[in-house]
Short mmCIF file of C-alpha atoms in Angstrom, two decimals:
data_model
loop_
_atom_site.label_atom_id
_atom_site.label_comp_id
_atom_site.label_asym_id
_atom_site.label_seq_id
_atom_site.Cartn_x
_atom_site.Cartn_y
_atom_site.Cartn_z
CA UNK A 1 114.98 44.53 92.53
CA UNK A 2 115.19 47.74 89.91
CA UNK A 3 118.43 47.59 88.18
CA UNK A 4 121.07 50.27 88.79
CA UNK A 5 120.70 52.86 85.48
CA UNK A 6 123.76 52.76 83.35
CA UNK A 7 124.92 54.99 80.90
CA UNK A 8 122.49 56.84 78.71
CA UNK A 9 120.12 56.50 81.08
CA UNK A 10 121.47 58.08 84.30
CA UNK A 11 122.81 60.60 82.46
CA UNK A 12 119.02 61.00 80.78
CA UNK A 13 117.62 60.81 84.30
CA UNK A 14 120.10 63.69 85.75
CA UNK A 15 119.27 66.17 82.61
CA UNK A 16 115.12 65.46 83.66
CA UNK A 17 115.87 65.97 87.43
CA UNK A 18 117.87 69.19 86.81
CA UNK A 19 115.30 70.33 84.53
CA UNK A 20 112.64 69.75 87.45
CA UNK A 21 114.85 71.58 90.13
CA UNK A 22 115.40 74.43 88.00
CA UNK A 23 111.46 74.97 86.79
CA UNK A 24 110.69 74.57 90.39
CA UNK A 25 113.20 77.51 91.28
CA UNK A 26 111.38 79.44 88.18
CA UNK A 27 108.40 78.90 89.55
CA UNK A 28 109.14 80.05 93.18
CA UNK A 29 111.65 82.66 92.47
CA UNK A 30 115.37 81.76 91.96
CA UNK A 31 117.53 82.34 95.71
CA UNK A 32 119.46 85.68 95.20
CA UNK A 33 121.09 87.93 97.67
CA UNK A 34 117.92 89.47 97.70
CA UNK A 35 115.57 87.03 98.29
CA UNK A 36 114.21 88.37 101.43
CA UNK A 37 112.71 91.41 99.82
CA UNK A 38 110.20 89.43 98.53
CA UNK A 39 108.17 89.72 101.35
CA UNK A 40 105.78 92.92 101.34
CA UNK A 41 106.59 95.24 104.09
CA UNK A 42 104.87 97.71 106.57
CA UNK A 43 106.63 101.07 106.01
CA UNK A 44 109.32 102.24 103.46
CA UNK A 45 111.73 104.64 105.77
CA UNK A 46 113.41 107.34 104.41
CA UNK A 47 115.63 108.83 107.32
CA UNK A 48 116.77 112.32 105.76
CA UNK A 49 119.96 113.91 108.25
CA UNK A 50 121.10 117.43 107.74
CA UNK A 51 124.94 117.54 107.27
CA UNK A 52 125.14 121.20 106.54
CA UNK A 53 127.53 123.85 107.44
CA UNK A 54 126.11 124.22 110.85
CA UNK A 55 126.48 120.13 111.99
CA UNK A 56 130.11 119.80 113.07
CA UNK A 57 131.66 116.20 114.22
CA UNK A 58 129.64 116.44 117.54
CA UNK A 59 126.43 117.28 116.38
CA UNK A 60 126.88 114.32 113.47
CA UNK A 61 127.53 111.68 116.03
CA UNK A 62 124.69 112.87 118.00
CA UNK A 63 122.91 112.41 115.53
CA UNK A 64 124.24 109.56 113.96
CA UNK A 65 124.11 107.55 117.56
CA UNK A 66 119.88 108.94 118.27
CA UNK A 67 119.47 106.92 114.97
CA UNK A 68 121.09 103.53 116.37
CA UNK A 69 119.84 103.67 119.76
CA UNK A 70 116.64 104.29 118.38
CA UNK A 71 116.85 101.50 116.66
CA UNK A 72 117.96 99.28 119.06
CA UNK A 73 114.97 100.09 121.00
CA UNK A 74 112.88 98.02 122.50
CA UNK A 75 109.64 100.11 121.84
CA UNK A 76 110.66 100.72 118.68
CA UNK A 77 111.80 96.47 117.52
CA UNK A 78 108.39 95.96 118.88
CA UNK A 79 106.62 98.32 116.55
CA UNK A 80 108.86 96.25 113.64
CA UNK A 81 107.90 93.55 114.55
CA UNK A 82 104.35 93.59 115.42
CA UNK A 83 103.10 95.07 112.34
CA UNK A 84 101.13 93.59 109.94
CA UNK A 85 104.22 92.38 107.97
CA UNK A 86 106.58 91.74 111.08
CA UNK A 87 109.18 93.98 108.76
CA UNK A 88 110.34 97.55 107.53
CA UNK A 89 112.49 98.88 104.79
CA UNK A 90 115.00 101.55 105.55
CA UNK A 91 116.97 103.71 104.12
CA UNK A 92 119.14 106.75 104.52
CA UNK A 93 120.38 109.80 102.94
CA UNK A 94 122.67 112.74 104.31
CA UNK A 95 121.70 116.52 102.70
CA UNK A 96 123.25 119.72 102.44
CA UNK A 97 124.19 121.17 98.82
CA UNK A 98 122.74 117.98 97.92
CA UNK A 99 121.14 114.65 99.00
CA UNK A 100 123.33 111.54 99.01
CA UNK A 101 122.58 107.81 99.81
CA UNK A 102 124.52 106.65 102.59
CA UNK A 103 122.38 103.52 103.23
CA UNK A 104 120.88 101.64 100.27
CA UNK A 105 117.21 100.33 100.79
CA UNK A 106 117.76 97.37 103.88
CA UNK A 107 114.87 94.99 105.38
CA UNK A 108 114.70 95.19 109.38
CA UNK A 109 112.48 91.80 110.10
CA UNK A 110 114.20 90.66 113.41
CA UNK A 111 116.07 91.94 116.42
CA UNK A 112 119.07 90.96 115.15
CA UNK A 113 118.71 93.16 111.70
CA UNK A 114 117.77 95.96 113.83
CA UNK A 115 120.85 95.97 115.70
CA UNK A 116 123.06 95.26 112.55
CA UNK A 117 121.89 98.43 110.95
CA UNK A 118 122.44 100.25 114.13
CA UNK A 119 126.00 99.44 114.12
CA UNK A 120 126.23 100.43 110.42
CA UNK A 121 125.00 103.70 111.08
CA UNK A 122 127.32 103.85 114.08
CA UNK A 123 130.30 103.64 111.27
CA UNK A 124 128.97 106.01 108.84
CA UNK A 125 131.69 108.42 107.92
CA UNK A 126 131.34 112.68 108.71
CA UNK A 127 130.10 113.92 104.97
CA UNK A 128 129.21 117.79 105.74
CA UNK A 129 128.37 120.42 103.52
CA UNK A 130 127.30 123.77 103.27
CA UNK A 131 124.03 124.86 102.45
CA UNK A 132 120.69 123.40 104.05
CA UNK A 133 119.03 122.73 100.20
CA UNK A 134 116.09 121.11 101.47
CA UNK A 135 113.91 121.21 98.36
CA UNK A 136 116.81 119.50 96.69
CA UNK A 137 116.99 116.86 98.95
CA UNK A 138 113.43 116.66 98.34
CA UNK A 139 113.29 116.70 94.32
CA UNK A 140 116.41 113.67 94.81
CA UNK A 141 113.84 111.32 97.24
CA UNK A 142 111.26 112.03 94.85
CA UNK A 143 113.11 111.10 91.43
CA UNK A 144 116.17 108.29 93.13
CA UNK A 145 115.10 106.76 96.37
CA UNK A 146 111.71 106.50 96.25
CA UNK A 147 110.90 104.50 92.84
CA UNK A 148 114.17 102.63 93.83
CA UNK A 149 112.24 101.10 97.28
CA UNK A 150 112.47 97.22 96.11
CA UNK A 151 109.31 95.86 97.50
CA UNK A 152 105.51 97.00 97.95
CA UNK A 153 105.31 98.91 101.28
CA UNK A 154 102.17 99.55 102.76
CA UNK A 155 102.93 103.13 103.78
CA UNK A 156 106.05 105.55 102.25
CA UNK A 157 107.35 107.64 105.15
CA UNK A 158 110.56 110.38 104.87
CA UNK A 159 111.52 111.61 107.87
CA UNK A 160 113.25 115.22 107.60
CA UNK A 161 115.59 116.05 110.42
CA UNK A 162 117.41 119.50 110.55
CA UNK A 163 118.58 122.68 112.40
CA UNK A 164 117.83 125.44 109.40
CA UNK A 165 115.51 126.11 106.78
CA UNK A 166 116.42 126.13 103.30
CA UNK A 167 118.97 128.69 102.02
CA UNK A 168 119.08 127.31 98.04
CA UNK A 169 115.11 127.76 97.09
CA UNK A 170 112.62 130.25 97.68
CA UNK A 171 109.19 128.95 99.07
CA UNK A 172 107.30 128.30 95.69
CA UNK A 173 110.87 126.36 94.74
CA UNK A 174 110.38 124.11 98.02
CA UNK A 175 106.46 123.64 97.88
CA UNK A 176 107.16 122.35 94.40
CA UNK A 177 109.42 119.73 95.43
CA UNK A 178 107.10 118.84 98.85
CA UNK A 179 104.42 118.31 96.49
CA UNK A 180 106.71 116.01 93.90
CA UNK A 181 107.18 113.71 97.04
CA UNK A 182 103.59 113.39 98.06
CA UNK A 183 102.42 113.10 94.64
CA UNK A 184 103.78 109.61 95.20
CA UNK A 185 101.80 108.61 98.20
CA UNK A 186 104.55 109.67 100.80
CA UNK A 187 103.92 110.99 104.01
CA UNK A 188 106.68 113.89 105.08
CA UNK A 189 107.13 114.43 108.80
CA UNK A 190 109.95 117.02 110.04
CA UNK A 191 112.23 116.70 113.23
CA UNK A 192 113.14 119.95 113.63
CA UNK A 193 116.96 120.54 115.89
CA UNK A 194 115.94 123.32 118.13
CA UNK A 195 118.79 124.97 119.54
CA UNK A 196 118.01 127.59 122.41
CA UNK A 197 119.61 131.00 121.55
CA UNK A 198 121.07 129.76 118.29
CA UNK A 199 117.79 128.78 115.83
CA UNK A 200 114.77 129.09 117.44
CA UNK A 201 113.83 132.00 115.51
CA UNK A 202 114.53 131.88 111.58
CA UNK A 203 113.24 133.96 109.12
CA UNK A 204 114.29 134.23 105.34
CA UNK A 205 115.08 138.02 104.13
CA UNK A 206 117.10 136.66 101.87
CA UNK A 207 118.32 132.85 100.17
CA UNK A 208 121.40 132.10 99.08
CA UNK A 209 121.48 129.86 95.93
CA UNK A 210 125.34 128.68 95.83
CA UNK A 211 126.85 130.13 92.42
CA UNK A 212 124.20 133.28 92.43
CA UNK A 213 124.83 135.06 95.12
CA UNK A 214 122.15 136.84 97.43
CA UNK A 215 118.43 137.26 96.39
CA UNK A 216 115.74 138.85 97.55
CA UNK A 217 112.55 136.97 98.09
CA UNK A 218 109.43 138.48 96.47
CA UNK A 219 106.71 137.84 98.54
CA UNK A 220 105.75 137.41 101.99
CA UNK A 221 105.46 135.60 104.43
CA UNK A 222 108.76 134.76 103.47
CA UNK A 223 110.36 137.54 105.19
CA UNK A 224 108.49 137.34 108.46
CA UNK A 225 110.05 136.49 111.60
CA UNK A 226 109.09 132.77 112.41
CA UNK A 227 110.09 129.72 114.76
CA UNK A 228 111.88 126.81 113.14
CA UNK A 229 109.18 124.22 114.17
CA UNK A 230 106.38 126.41 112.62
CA UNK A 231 108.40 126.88 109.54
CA UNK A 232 108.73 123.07 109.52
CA UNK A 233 105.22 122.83 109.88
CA UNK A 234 104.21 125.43 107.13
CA UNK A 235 106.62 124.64 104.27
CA UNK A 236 107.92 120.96 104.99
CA UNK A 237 105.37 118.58 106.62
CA UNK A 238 102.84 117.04 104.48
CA UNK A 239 100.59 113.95 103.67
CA UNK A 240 98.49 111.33 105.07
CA UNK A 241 98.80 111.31 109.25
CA UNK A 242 102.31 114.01 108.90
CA UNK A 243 103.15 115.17 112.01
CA UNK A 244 106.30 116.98 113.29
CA UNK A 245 108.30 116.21 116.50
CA UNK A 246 111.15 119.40 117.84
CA UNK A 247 113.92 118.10 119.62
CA UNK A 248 115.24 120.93 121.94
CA UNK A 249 118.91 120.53 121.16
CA UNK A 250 121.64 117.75 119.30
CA UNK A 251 121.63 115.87 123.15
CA UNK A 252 117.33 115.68 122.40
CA UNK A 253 117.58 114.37 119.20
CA UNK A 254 117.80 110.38 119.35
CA UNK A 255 114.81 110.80 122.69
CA UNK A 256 112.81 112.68 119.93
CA UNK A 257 113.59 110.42 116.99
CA UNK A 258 112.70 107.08 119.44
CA UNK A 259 109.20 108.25 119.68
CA UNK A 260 108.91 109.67 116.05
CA UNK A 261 110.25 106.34 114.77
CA UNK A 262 107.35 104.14 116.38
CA UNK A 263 104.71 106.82 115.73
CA UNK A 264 105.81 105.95 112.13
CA UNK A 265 106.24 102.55 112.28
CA UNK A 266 102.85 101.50 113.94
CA UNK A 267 100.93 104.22 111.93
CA UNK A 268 100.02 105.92 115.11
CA UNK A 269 99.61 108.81 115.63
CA UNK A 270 100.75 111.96 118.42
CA UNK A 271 99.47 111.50 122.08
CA UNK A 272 99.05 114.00 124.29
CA UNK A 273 102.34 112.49 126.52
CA UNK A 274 104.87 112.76 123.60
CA UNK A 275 106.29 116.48 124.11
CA UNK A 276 106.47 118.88 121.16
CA UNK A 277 104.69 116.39 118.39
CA UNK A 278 102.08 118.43 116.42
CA UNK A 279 99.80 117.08 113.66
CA UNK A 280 98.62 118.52 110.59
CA UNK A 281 95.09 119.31 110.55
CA UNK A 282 92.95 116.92 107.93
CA UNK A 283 92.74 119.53 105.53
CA UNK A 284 96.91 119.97 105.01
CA UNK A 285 97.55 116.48 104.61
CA UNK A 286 97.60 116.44 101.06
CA UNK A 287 99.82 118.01 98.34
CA UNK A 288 98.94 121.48 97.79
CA UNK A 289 97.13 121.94 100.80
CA UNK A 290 99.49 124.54 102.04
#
């Protein structure tokens, strides 16, 4: 029979063990909050709302409740979880005069964390604003959210929903800031908010930059009569597999954003059933190919 240890010696044998536990936790990575995010994951998310003048309460909580059902979608869990990594980063950012972070970088890995980030969004408080500043909201995602995704991601997708085109920059201003973001390896794809008799038709005579005033552009076809989906398309849109997806009205959005969401998530790409989804040809899929 071994003798009980005494004395010097348990407390010896406590200081080795402890040692042991703790260069084993070294050596696998110490538990943290954020342990989870260890794990490589399919598709960094960047879900990009437009808050500006022109979204009231209503057309918020549409909005806000298209990006919860979506994901508590079956079709869309599915895509989650049957990737390559079973798991997706998201995160989310509300833009107007500027871009702010209203959901910091999460992991979706199970049904469970799908629907827990559902009901977040579901709670996220009305933050409007006033002018539709996409390019920057695009210089912030370029510069803040994107080197701040924790974890490798396969594939860097930002996801720009809105009802306007930009009203702060002129075109060269916003193709700068596209290009920043695929300079990274991001893909952009645009969910234009079509309302009928409201936005259909843009066109940009003139931008407002707040604090200067009215300007007139200097070149065309900035001053050309277009459609918001083909502005989307021509100043917006950009990168590996980009695509854009119109929904026809606030009430459209969250049927438009189900089937953009698993078109990102699987790395698919637009079928001939999904209504209004256009791709970018091969040769506009990269920055400065506009």
């Amino acid at each position: 029979m071994i003798p009980p240890l005494r004395g010097r010696d348990a407390r010896a044998l406590g200081v080795s063990l402890l040692l042991a536990t703790w260069i084993g936790l070294l050596a696998n990575g110490l538990p943290s909050a954020r342990a989870g995010l260890g794990l490589q994951a399919d598709v960094a998310l960047i879900v990009a709302v437009d808050v500006s003048q022109s979204v009231d309460q209503e057309r918020y909580r549409l909005q806000m409740e298209g990006i919860a059902q979506a994901l508590e979608d079956p079709g869309v869990i599915s895509a989650i979880l049957n990737g390559a990594n079973g798991n997706i980063l998201i995160t989310m950012i509300a833009w107007a005069d500027s871009a702010t972070p209203v959901l910091d970088w999460t992991r979706i890995s199970s049904k469970a964390d799908a629907y827990n980030v559902a009901a977040l969004v579901r709670r996220l408080p009305h933050k409007g604003g006033e002018f539709t500043c996409m390019a920057r909201m695009l210089r912030g995602v370029a510069l803040r959210v994107i080197p701040d995704i924790p974890v490798k991601a396969n594939r860097v997708v930002l996801d720009v929903s809105g009802d306007g085109i930009d009203n702060c920059s002129d075109r060269d201003a916003l193709h700068e800031e596209r290009d920043r973001v695929l300079a990274l390896s991001a893909t952009i794809n645009g969910l234009p908010i079509i309302v009928p008799g409201e936005n259909e038709t843009v066109g940009s005579g003139a931008y407002r930059a707040p604090g200067f005033g009215l300007r007139e552009l200097s070149r065309q076809p900035d001053k050309e009569t277009t459609t918001l989906d083909q502005w989307f398309t021509d100043h917006v849109i950009g990168g590996p597999g980009a695509f854009l997806m119109a929904a026809q009205g606030y009430a459209d959005f969250g049927r438009a954003l189900r089937q953009k969401f698993v078109t990102e998530i699987s790395d698919a790409t637009c079928a001939p059933a999904m209504p209004r989804c256009v791709m970018l040809t091969k040769e506009r899929r990269v920055a400065g190919g506009v």
